[in-house]
Amino acid sequence: MMAGPDLTLLNWFLAAAPIVLLVLAIMRLRWSAPRAGGLSWLAAAALALWVFGNSYHGVAVASAKGLSLALFVLTILWASVYMYNLVERTGGIDAIGRAMARAASDPLTQALLIAWGFASFIQGITGFGVPVAVAAPLLMMLGFPPARAAAMVLVGHGWAVTFGSMGSSYYTIQLVTGIPGEVIGPHMALLFAPVTIASGMLVAHIHGGLRAVWRSLPLVAPVGAAMAAATWLMADLGAPQIASSVPGLIALAAIPLGGRIGLVRPEPAPTAAPASDAQPAQADVPAPEGHRMSFHLGFMPYYLLIGLSVLSQLTPVRDAALNLSWGLDYPGFLTDTGYAVAPAAGYAAIRLLNHPAPLIIISVAASMAALALAGYWKRGAGWEAVRLTYSQSLSTTVGVGTMVMMAVVMADTGLTALLAQGIAKASGPLFPFVSPFIGALGSFMTGSNTNSNVLFGVLQTETARSLGVGQVTIASIQSVGASVGSSMAPAKVLVGAALVGLAGREHLIMRLTVPYVLALVAIAGLTAIVLVELIPEWTR
Amino acid sequence: MNLARFRKPLRHVVLAALVLSLPLLYAAAVTLDHAGLTVGAVAFTAAACAVAAAAY
C-alpha cells in the first residue's frame, strides 16, 4: 500500500472537505463555478499545507499541474465554442437543425438520436468534452431547454468514454493493472451492457419522465442491445479503439429508422404534458429567408473534425507528429506523510495532431474557406465569433482553472487516494458495488476516465485481491464507473454550461445530471455485485 | 463599499491573474526552485482564487 496520510475517520472527513464544499456550494447554495472553485482550491491548499504535510513547493507544483491540465481542457472549450459560434453566424446550425428535425420528427426520438447516438459516436472518435460541445447546442437548436439539453448529452454519452477517444482510457486500465487486453476487453464490454441500455432510458427520462421511458422502450431496448453487442464484438475482435464509435454509428442508423417504423409509442394527448417542461422541439423549423445552406455544407466543420480525428489516429500520422507537442515537465516530490508524487514529463501535453483543439481549428479554417467560396461567408463573422466566445467562456475558464487546480492539489497530497482507501475499507463485502463509485470519484475529481484509471486502477485490484474478489471484474468496473462518472465532472459540466448559455448557472445542469449519473454508477455496481455473488466463476 | 460595480471588471482581472499564475508557479517552484518566490507564487494564486470567489 502506498504511503500517505493515515487512514483515520478525522483525516478522511478532512480530506473530503474540499469536495463537499464544492458540491454543496454548486448544488445547494447555487454558487457559480468560479466562486465554488476558488474557495475549494483555498480549502484544499490550506489542508495540504497545514494538515497533511505538503510543502509550498508541492502545492505550487500541483497547482501549476492543475493549470496545465485546465489549459488542455480549455483549449478544447475555446475552439469548440468558437466553431459553434462561427457555424451559427454563417447559418450552418440552422441547416443542421432543420436536417435533424427531418431525420426524426418526434422530440423523444430527436433526443435519443442526438444525446445518445450522435454524442456517443462523437465520443468514440474524439472525446475530451467534444460530444457535449457539439451535441448540446444541436438539441437547443431543436427547441430543448438548455439545462435539459446539456444533461441529456452528458448522461447519454457517458457509457462511451472508456472505449472512446480511440480507447485511451481502456488502454490505461490495461497498462496500470497489467491485465491482458484479450481478457479485460470483452469482460468490461459485457459489464457496460446494462449501463449502455440504461443510458438511453435515462435520456428519455430526462426528456419526459417515466412516460417517455415507456414510450421509447420498444426502440431503446433493441437499439441498446445492438449497441452493447457491438461493443462486446469490437472488444472481442481486438478492436477496442472503435468499440464506442461503431455502436454510435449503429444508433445513428437505427434510431431514425425505428422512429419511422413506429417503435416510439405516440405522444399522449397534449393536455397531459406539463406546461413548463414540454419541449417545443421543432419538427418544422422555420426556413430562413433567402439563400438556404444544405445540411452537408453546414455540417462540414464536424465532418472534417471526425475525418481529421480518424486520420490523426493512424500510426504513420501519429509517428510523424510525435514531437509536435507542448507540455511542461514537472518534478516529483514527497510530502511529510510519505506520499510520493512521481515526476511527469510533458504533463497534459497538447499534441498538434492528437488534441481536439488544433483539429477543430483546422476544420473551421477549411470549412470557412469553403463557405466563402460558396457565398455564405458573412463579413465580420470571424471577429464577432471571437468576441462572443470570450464572453461565453470567461466564467467557465476561471471555474475550470480553479477546480482542476483543487483536484490536482488533493491528488498530489494523497487526499484522493485516502478517500478511496477509506471507501474501499468501509465497504467490505459490498466492495464490488462500491468499486464503480470509486472510479466515478476519480473522474469527478479529474474530469477524466483515464486519470481515474491511473489514480485508482491499482488500488482497486489490490483491494479486490485482499478481499478475494475477481480482479478483472473490479478493474473493469472501475473503468465503467469512471466512464459514466466523468459526465458529472465539473470540468465537463462547465463546458456544457458555456455552450448552452448557462455559464454562471452551472447548478441547473449539475442538479439535473448528478442523480442520473449516480443511478448509472449504481447500475454498474449492482451488475458487479450480482455477478460476483451469483456467478463467481465468471468473475475473474 | 459596493462591490457589485467592480465585479464585472474584476472578472477579467481574475482571468489575467490565473493566466499569470501558471508561469509564476512554474518559474518559482520548478525552473528557479526558490523557496521565497514559491511562497509568493502560491500567495498570488490564493489571492486570485479569493478575488474569483468575490467577483463571480
XYZ file of C-alpha atoms in Angstrom:
596
model
C 0.000 0.000 0.000
C 1.303 3.449 -0.881
C 2.337 5.731 1.991
C 0.433 8.914 2.692
C -1.852 10.365 5.332
C -3.055 7.857 7.962
C -6.499 6.466 7.329
C -8.429 7.773 10.335
C -12.012 8.979 10.457
C -10.922 12.578 11.114
C -8.396 12.542 8.269
C -10.986 11.061 5.917
C -13.556 13.737 6.695
C -10.930 16.492 6.395
C -9.800 15.054 3.043
C -13.413 15.084 1.841
C -13.961 18.707 2.918
C -12.915 20.468 -0.345
C -15.163 18.181 -2.430
C -18.070 18.530 -0.011
C -17.593 22.306 -0.090
C -17.527 22.301 -3.900
C -20.609 20.116 -4.309
C -22.638 21.915 -1.629
C -21.659 25.329 -2.966
C -22.756 24.496 -6.506
C -25.743 22.286 -5.842
C -27.233 23.697 -2.627
C -26.017 27.284 -2.459
C -26.208 27.720 -6.270
C -22.852 29.464 -6.376
C -21.170 29.941 -9.709
C -18.313 27.629 -10.639
C -15.528 30.239 -10.224
C -16.703 31.143 -6.715
C -17.074 27.499 -5.627
C -13.829 26.512 -7.371
C -11.823 29.398 -5.915
C -12.889 28.634 -2.344
C -12.380 24.889 -2.833
C -8.814 25.455 -4.025
C -8.171 27.654 -0.974
C -9.555 24.899 1.281
C -7.532 22.171 -0.464
C -4.324 24.219 -0.361
C -4.800 25.101 3.323
C -5.419 21.456 4.244
C -2.459 20.338 2.128
C -0.089 22.869 3.735
C -1.193 22.882 7.342
C -2.792 19.487 7.975
C -1.492 16.893 5.529
C 2.210 17.770 5.360
C 2.588 19.084 1.833
C 5.102 21.884 1.246
C 4.722 25.200 -0.571
C 6.847 23.611 -3.297
C 4.411 20.668 -3.536
C 1.340 22.911 -3.597
C 2.952 25.177 -6.199
C 3.880 22.227 -8.437
C 0.432 20.645 -8.042
C -1.343 23.945 -8.775
C 0.787 24.540 -11.861
C -0.013 20.970 -12.984
C -3.690 21.756 -12.443
C -3.416 24.848 -14.631
C -1.597 22.817 -17.308
C -4.409 20.261 -17.223
C -7.005 23.043 -17.297
C -5.285 24.505 -20.358
C -5.595 21.103 -22.042
C -9.368 21.121 -21.421
C -9.933 24.823 -22.033
C -8.276 24.907 -25.443
C -10.923 22.360 -26.496
C -13.650 24.509 -24.957
C -12.469 27.726 -26.618
C -12.060 26.060 -30.012
C -15.458 24.286 -29.746
C -17.306 27.428 -28.670
C -15.623 29.407 -31.457
C -16.523 26.739 -34.021
C -20.129 26.698 -32.853
C -20.414 30.497 -32.915
C -18.916 30.740 -36.371
C -21.080 27.945 -37.799
C -24.100 29.560 -36.153
C -23.240 33.009 -37.536
C -22.916 31.669 -41.082
C -26.237 29.786 -40.935
C -24.811 26.273 -40.531
C -26.517 25.445 -37.232
C -29.854 26.365 -38.731
C -29.227 23.968 -41.642
C -28.144 21.173 -39.287
C -31.169 21.704 -37.053
C -33.576 21.511 -39.978
C -31.986 18.267 -41.194
C -32.035 16.681 -37.727
C -35.691 17.651 -37.361
C -36.422 15.958 -40.684
C -34.476 12.783 -39.702
C -36.590 12.394 -36.576
C -39.737 14.434 -36.223
C -40.672 13.268 -32.713
C -38.839 15.188 -29.937
C -38.177 11.999 -27.966
C -36.590 10.333 -30.985
C -34.562 13.507 -31.614
C -33.317 13.456 -28.020
C -32.243 9.801 -28.309
C -30.668 10.339 -31.723
C -28.546 13.311 -30.684
C -27.884 12.788 -26.951
C -27.439 9.005 -27.015
C -26.452 8.070 -30.572
C -24.671 11.082 -32.024
C -22.900 12.122 -28.799
C -21.669 8.542 -28.269
C -20.377 8.380 -31.828
C -18.510 11.678 -31.368
C -17.109 10.388 -28.060
C -15.864 7.302 -29.878
C -13.925 9.423 -32.332
C -12.806 12.451 -30.321
C -13.851 12.658 -26.670
C -12.412 15.148 -24.164
C -15.716 17.058 -23.847
C -16.321 17.480 -27.575
C -19.624 15.480 -27.547
C -21.125 17.939 -25.076
C -19.769 20.872 -27.044
C -21.220 19.612 -30.322
C -24.465 17.828 -29.389
C -25.918 20.045 -26.646
C -26.235 23.141 -28.902
C -27.901 20.970 -31.562
C -30.564 19.906 -29.078
C -31.070 23.523 -28.085
C -31.429 24.426 -31.724
C -34.273 21.903 -31.887
C -36.017 23.667 -29.035
C -34.927 21.656 -25.979
C -34.417 23.704 -22.792
C -30.699 24.492 -22.245
C -30.116 22.663 -18.935
C -32.002 19.633 -20.150
C -30.119 19.598 -23.471
C -26.758 19.576 -21.668
C -27.888 16.974 -19.099
C -29.225 14.621 -21.777
C -25.938 14.687 -23.679
C -23.859 14.281 -20.503
C -25.902 11.254 -19.410
C -26.321 9.823 -22.921
C -22.662 9.571 -23.884
C -21.075 8.602 -20.536
C -21.060 4.893 -21.363
C -18.887 5.579 -24.427
C -15.967 7.243 -22.646
C -13.786 4.233 -21.750
C -13.647 2.879 -25.311
C -13.970 6.405 -26.718
C -11.154 8.729 -27.776
C -9.902 5.699 -29.687
C -9.751 3.620 -26.494
C -7.358 5.803 -24.460
C -8.934 5.093 -21.050
C -9.274 1.398 -21.845
C -5.591 1.083 -22.696
C -4.730 2.896 -19.463
C -6.547 0.464 -17.160
C -4.934 -2.374 -19.067
C -1.487 -0.840 -18.602
C -1.772 0.048 -14.906
C -3.282 -3.301 -13.861
C -1.244 -5.463 -16.232
C -4.347 -7.437 -17.274
C -4.094 -8.501 -20.950
C -6.463 -6.838 -23.395
C -7.996 -10.081 -24.616
C -9.038 -10.811 -21.005
C -10.266 -7.431 -19.771
C -11.695 -6.095 -23.063
C -14.666 -8.474 -23.619
C -15.216 -8.724 -19.837
C -15.536 -4.970 -19.490
C -17.707 -4.734 -22.615
C -20.222 -7.117 -21.029
C -20.270 -5.062 -17.825
C -21.019 -1.988 -19.957
C -24.144 -3.609 -21.476
C -26.715 -2.675 -18.765
C -25.219 0.823 -18.492
C -25.427 1.369 -22.262
C -29.100 0.417 -22.409
C -29.905 2.342 -19.205
C -28.247 5.473 -20.655
C -30.843 5.545 -23.436
C -33.660 5.079 -20.923
C -32.336 7.867 -18.717
C -32.080 10.253 -21.670
C -35.764 9.502 -22.296
C -36.476 10.085 -18.595
C -34.733 13.470 -18.588
C -36.811 14.388 -21.636
C -40.228 13.397 -20.379
C -40.199 11.301 -17.223
C -41.430 7.732 -16.880
C -43.955 8.177 -19.655
C -41.163 8.911 -22.135
C -39.208 5.867 -20.899
C -42.271 3.717 -21.531
C -42.839 5.286 -24.957
C -39.246 4.765 -26.052
C -38.738 1.284 -24.609
C -39.521 -0.602 -27.866
C -36.791 1.476 -29.542
C -34.246 1.808 -26.732
C -34.215 -1.878 -25.746
C -33.300 -3.358 -29.164
C -31.025 -0.478 -30.188
C -29.285 -0.545 -26.778
C -28.853 -4.308 -27.021
C -27.394 -3.941 -30.512
C -25.009 -1.225 -29.278
C -23.931 -3.401 -26.322
C -23.420 -6.394 -28.626
C -21.328 -4.271 -30.991
C -19.190 -3.021 -28.078
C -18.541 -6.594 -26.985
C -17.838 -7.761 -30.546
C -15.321 -4.990 -31.192
C -13.573 -5.644 -27.857
C -13.546 -9.387 -28.522
C -12.200 -8.919 -32.048
C -9.295 -6.893 -30.643
C -10.569 -3.542 -31.947
C -11.382 -1.740 -28.666
C -10.477 1.627 -30.183
C -13.717 1.534 -32.196
C -15.875 -0.163 -29.527
C -17.720 3.140 -28.911
C -17.828 4.640 -32.399
C -19.274 1.508 -34.080
C -22.188 1.252 -31.591
C -22.658 5.003 -32.011
C -22.944 4.544 -35.779
C -25.455 1.734 -35.249
C -27.553 4.059 -33.093
C -27.328 6.846 -35.693
C -28.751 4.499 -38.308
C -31.231 2.597 -36.139
C -32.862 5.399 -34.124
C -34.348 7.386 -37.068
C -35.344 4.093 -38.707
C -37.007 2.866 -35.524
C -38.771 6.211 -35.185
C -40.123 5.944 -38.743
C -41.439 2.392 -38.342
C -43.258 3.351 -35.163
C -41.042 1.873 -32.435
C -41.578 5.018 -30.373
C -45.089 4.958 -28.979
C -47.084 8.053 -29.946
C -47.264 11.007 -27.588
C -50.450 11.021 -25.493
C -52.929 13.883 -25.783
C -51.109 17.229 -25.374
C -53.239 18.188 -22.362
C -51.261 15.639 -20.312
C -47.891 17.302 -20.909
C -46.553 19.524 -18.114
C -46.539 23.037 -19.488
C -43.119 24.196 -18.293
C -41.297 21.035 -19.345
C -42.921 20.397 -22.688
C -40.244 20.714 -25.336
C -41.345 22.637 -28.338
C -38.947 20.558 -30.448
C -39.419 21.730 -33.929
C -40.440 19.154 -36.459
C -40.806 22.057 -38.836
C -38.045 24.502 -38.113
C -38.943 27.688 -39.911
C -36.930 28.098 -43.041
C -34.716 31.175 -43.157
C -35.294 33.698 -45.820
C -33.159 33.782 -48.930
C -30.198 31.523 -49.635
C -30.578 28.179 -47.825
C -27.494 26.261 -46.768
C -27.511 22.485 -47.204
C -27.033 20.145 -44.236
C -23.748 18.814 -45.590
C -22.274 22.286 -46.040
C -23.442 23.317 -42.558
C -22.069 20.120 -41.086
C -18.762 20.405 -42.929
C -16.659 21.517 -39.899
C -17.930 18.482 -37.983
C -17.315 16.136 -40.940
C -13.789 17.475 -41.177
C -13.273 17.142 -37.412
C -14.383 13.498 -37.496
C -12.230 12.804 -40.573
C -9.154 14.504 -39.106
C -9.652 12.694 -35.774
C -9.647 9.329 -37.535
C -6.677 10.358 -39.653
C -4.734 11.509 -36.592
C -5.038 8.044 -35.055
C -3.305 6.323 -37.985
C 0.134 5.102 -36.972
C 2.160 6.944 -39.664
C 0.438 10.241 -38.818
C 0.907 9.681 -35.078
C 4.578 8.862 -35.584
C 5.129 11.884 -37.823
C 3.517 14.204 -35.269
C 5.149 12.653 -32.213
C 7.383 15.653 -31.497
C 4.802 18.281 -32.419
C 3.522 18.848 -28.917
C 3.701 21.277 -25.996
C 3.713 20.184 -22.374
C 5.689 21.142 -19.257
C 7.916 18.762 -17.298
C 7.173 18.571 -13.581
C 9.448 17.183 -10.837
C 8.366 14.519 -8.363
C 8.213 15.239 -4.635
C 7.491 13.652 -1.288
C 5.087 15.014 1.315
C 5.777 14.855 5.072
C 3.330 11.953 5.349
C 5.469 9.985 2.887
C 3.123 10.353 -0.076
C 5.287 10.160 -3.207
C 4.374 12.039 -6.360
C 6.157 10.788 -9.467
C 7.839 13.195 -11.878
C 5.835 13.895 -15.026
C 7.422 14.668 -18.389
C 5.287 16.573 -20.919
C 2.370 16.760 -18.486
C -1.044 17.201 -20.182
C 0.797 17.796 -23.428
C -1.164 19.371 -26.253
C -0.207 17.339 -29.324
C -0.676 19.129 -32.593
C -2.427 16.243 -34.352
C -3.775 14.324 -31.372
C -5.574 17.047 -29.432
C -9.041 18.197 -30.486
C -8.278 21.941 -30.402
C -5.817 22.068 -33.329
C -8.053 19.661 -35.252
C -11.072 21.897 -34.609
C -9.140 24.977 -35.756
C -8.039 23.235 -38.980
C -11.626 22.052 -39.578
C -13.018 25.547 -39.017
C -10.454 27.216 -41.280
C -11.048 24.767 -44.135
C -14.837 24.967 -43.752
C -14.875 28.736 -43.701
C -12.826 28.828 -46.886
C -15.397 26.502 -48.485
C -18.269 28.650 -47.164
C -16.653 31.786 -48.583
C -16.334 30.100 -51.977
C -19.994 29.011 -51.773
C -21.056 32.578 -50.965
C -22.173 32.013 -47.376
C -19.425 33.956 -45.594
C -20.618 36.985 -43.667
C -18.277 39.950 -43.269
C -17.046 40.324 -39.686
C -18.359 36.905 -38.625
C -14.879 35.785 -37.532
C -14.310 38.661 -35.073
C -17.881 38.610 -33.895
C -17.441 34.930 -33.035
C -14.190 35.715 -31.158
C -15.918 38.379 -29.025
C -18.840 36.085 -28.307
C -16.543 33.167 -27.471
C -14.628 35.296 -24.949
C -17.745 36.468 -23.133
C -19.309 32.977 -23.145
C -16.133 31.259 -21.922
C -14.930 33.745 -19.275
C -16.733 32.276 -16.263
C -16.143 28.688 -17.407
C -12.434 29.333 -17.895
C -11.974 30.590 -14.318
C -14.178 27.770 -12.997
C -12.263 25.023 -14.775
C -8.902 26.558 -13.784
C -9.683 26.738 -10.063
C -11.437 23.357 -9.867
C -8.771 21.414 -11.703
C -6.085 23.060 -9.524
C -8.031 21.919 -6.449
C -8.283 18.360 -7.806
C -4.553 18.084 -8.510
C -3.574 19.619 -5.145
C -5.782 16.990 -3.460
C -4.383 14.147 -5.576
C -0.741 15.219 -5.074
C -1.212 15.481 -1.304
C -2.609 11.945 -1.119
C -6.111 13.074 -0.179
C -7.884 11.490 -3.164
C -6.143 8.165 -2.516
C -7.058 8.458 1.178
C -10.727 8.953 0.271
C -10.687 5.889 -1.980
C -8.891 3.761 0.638
C -11.495 4.722 3.227
C -14.381 3.854 0.909
C -12.795 0.516 -0.050
C -12.058 -0.403 3.584
C -15.502 0.508 4.871
C -17.360 -1.313 2.106
C -16.169 -4.890 2.958
C -18.408 -7.454 1.200
C -20.152 -4.611 -0.635
C -16.875 -3.714 -2.343
C -17.977 -4.791 -5.872
C -20.966 -2.449 -5.539
C -18.840 0.415 -4.185
C -15.983 -0.081 -6.662
C -17.543 1.893 -9.578
C -18.253 4.773 -7.191
C -14.503 4.974 -6.529
C -13.949 5.091 -10.289
C -16.588 7.813 -10.556
C -14.932 9.766 -7.713
C -11.674 9.722 -9.683
C -13.245 11.010 -12.867
C -15.358 13.554 -10.964
C -12.179 14.941 -9.425
C -10.001 14.899 -12.524
C -12.622 15.175 -15.278
C -11.078 12.165 -16.951
C -11.752 8.433 -17.131
C -8.083 7.921 -17.997
C -6.837 9.836 -14.957
C -9.246 7.950 -12.692
C -7.891 4.649 -14.012
C -4.347 5.850 -13.347
C -5.259 7.039 -9.834
C -7.316 4.076 -8.690
C -6.676 1.120 -11.031
C -4.056 -0.496 -8.819
C -5.826 0.427 -5.564
C -8.969 -1.301 -6.817
C -7.264 -4.522 -7.950
C -5.147 -4.691 -4.771
C -8.276 -4.306 -2.630
C -10.048 -6.947 -4.744
C -7.121 -9.328 -4.247
C -7.169 -8.851 -0.463
C -10.944 -9.446 -0.373
C -10.787 -12.456 -2.721
C -12.911 -10.778 -5.406
C -12.191 -11.175 -9.144
C -9.575 -8.599 -10.137
C -10.601 -8.494 -13.799
C -14.177 -7.690 -12.817
C -13.092 -4.978 -10.390
C -10.598 -3.419 -12.825
C -13.366 -3.426 -15.449
C -15.989 -1.956 -13.170
C -13.528 0.753 -12.031
C -13.386 1.947 -15.633
C -17.159 1.585 -16.132
C -17.760 3.800 -13.054
C -15.114 6.283 -14.185
C -16.600 6.367 -17.676
C -20.126 7.308 -16.610
C -18.859 9.324 -13.620
C -16.878 11.633 -15.903
C -20.231 13.043 -17.058
C -20.719 14.853 -13.744
C -17.160 16.182 -13.573
C -17.308 19.953 -13.110
C -14.854 20.454 -15.973
C -17.243 18.693 -18.359
C -20.418 20.233 -16.946
C -18.883 23.683 -17.307
C -18.132 23.049 -20.970
C -21.806 22.133 -21.455
C -22.921 25.201 -19.500
C -20.837 27.541 -21.650
C -22.211 26.054 -24.862
C -25.879 26.241 -23.886
C -25.620 29.739 -22.435
C -25.751 28.751 -18.764
C -22.268 29.878 -17.706
C -22.578 31.046 -14.099
C -25.696 28.908 -13.616
C -23.993 25.511 -13.777
C -26.018 24.321 -10.804
C -29.024 23.951 -13.123
C -27.139 21.315 -15.148
C -25.433 19.723 -12.123
C -28.706 19.235 -10.257
C -30.239 17.577 -13.278
C -27.232 15.456 -14.238
C -25.820 14.156 -10.950
C -28.789 11.937 -9.874
C -28.873 10.254 -13.295
C -25.130 9.685 -13.340
C -25.233 8.245 -9.808
C -28.063 5.962 -10.957
C -25.858 4.701 -13.804
C -22.950 4.126 -11.413
C -25.321 2.248 -9.082
C -26.481 0.082 -12.011
C -22.832 -0.746 -12.719
C -22.287 -1.585 -9.037
C -25.373 -3.770 -8.881
C -24.275 -5.621 -12.024
C -20.868 -6.257 -10.469
C -22.119 -7.446 -7.084
C -24.792 -9.688 -8.605
C -22.217 -11.309 -10.883
C -19.685 -11.699 -8.063
C -22.271 -13.298 -5.781
C -24.173 -15.410 -8.322
C -21.558 -16.393 -10.912
C -18.245 -16.187 -9.039
C -16.585 -18.484 -11.595
C -17.264 -15.873 -14.337
C -15.770 -13.001 -12.339
C -12.053 -13.472 -12.542
C -18.080 49.660 -0.287
C -20.357 48.494 -3.071
C -18.535 45.534 -4.606
C -21.174 44.935 -7.278
C -19.943 47.729 -9.599
C -16.392 46.323 -9.521
C -17.426 42.748 -10.154
C -17.511 42.869 -13.945
C -14.034 44.358 -14.471
C -12.689 42.158 -11.650
C -13.702 39.067 -13.634
C -11.266 39.990 -16.394
C -8.579 40.693 -13.774
C -9.130 37.246 -12.226
C -8.715 35.595 -15.617
C -5.496 37.527 -16.220
C -4.219 36.579 -12.748
C -4.916 32.889 -13.341
C -3.217 33.045 -16.725
C -0.201 34.599 -14.969
C -0.259 32.034 -12.168
C 0.948 29.164 -14.351
C 4.253 30.763 -15.438
C 4.761 32.260 -11.954
C 4.231 28.952 -10.151
C 6.314 27.049 -12.677
C 9.174 29.518 -12.702
C 9.300 29.790 -8.899
C 8.872 26.122 -7.987
C 10.400 24.306 -10.958
C 12.740 26.487 -13.042
C 14.288 28.534 -10.191
C 13.297 26.216 -7.314
C 13.398 29.242 -4.975
C 11.602 28.858 -1.620
C 10.688 32.531 -1.146
C 9.453 33.010 -4.702
C 7.445 29.783 -4.427
C 5.629 31.065 -1.324
C 4.978 34.316 -3.216
C 3.589 32.470 -6.255
C 1.273 30.368 -4.058
C 0.123 33.548 -2.276
C -0.534 35.205 -5.654
C -2.621 32.198 -6.756
C -4.502 32.239 -3.446
C -5.272 35.938 -3.952
C -6.536 35.201 -7.481
C -8.835 32.469 -6.116
C -10.102 34.734 -3.322
C -10.867 37.509 -5.808
C -12.568 34.924 -8.086
C -14.814 33.964 -5.175
C -15.711 37.617 -4.641
C -16.099 38.603 -8.296
C -18.379 35.818 -9.508
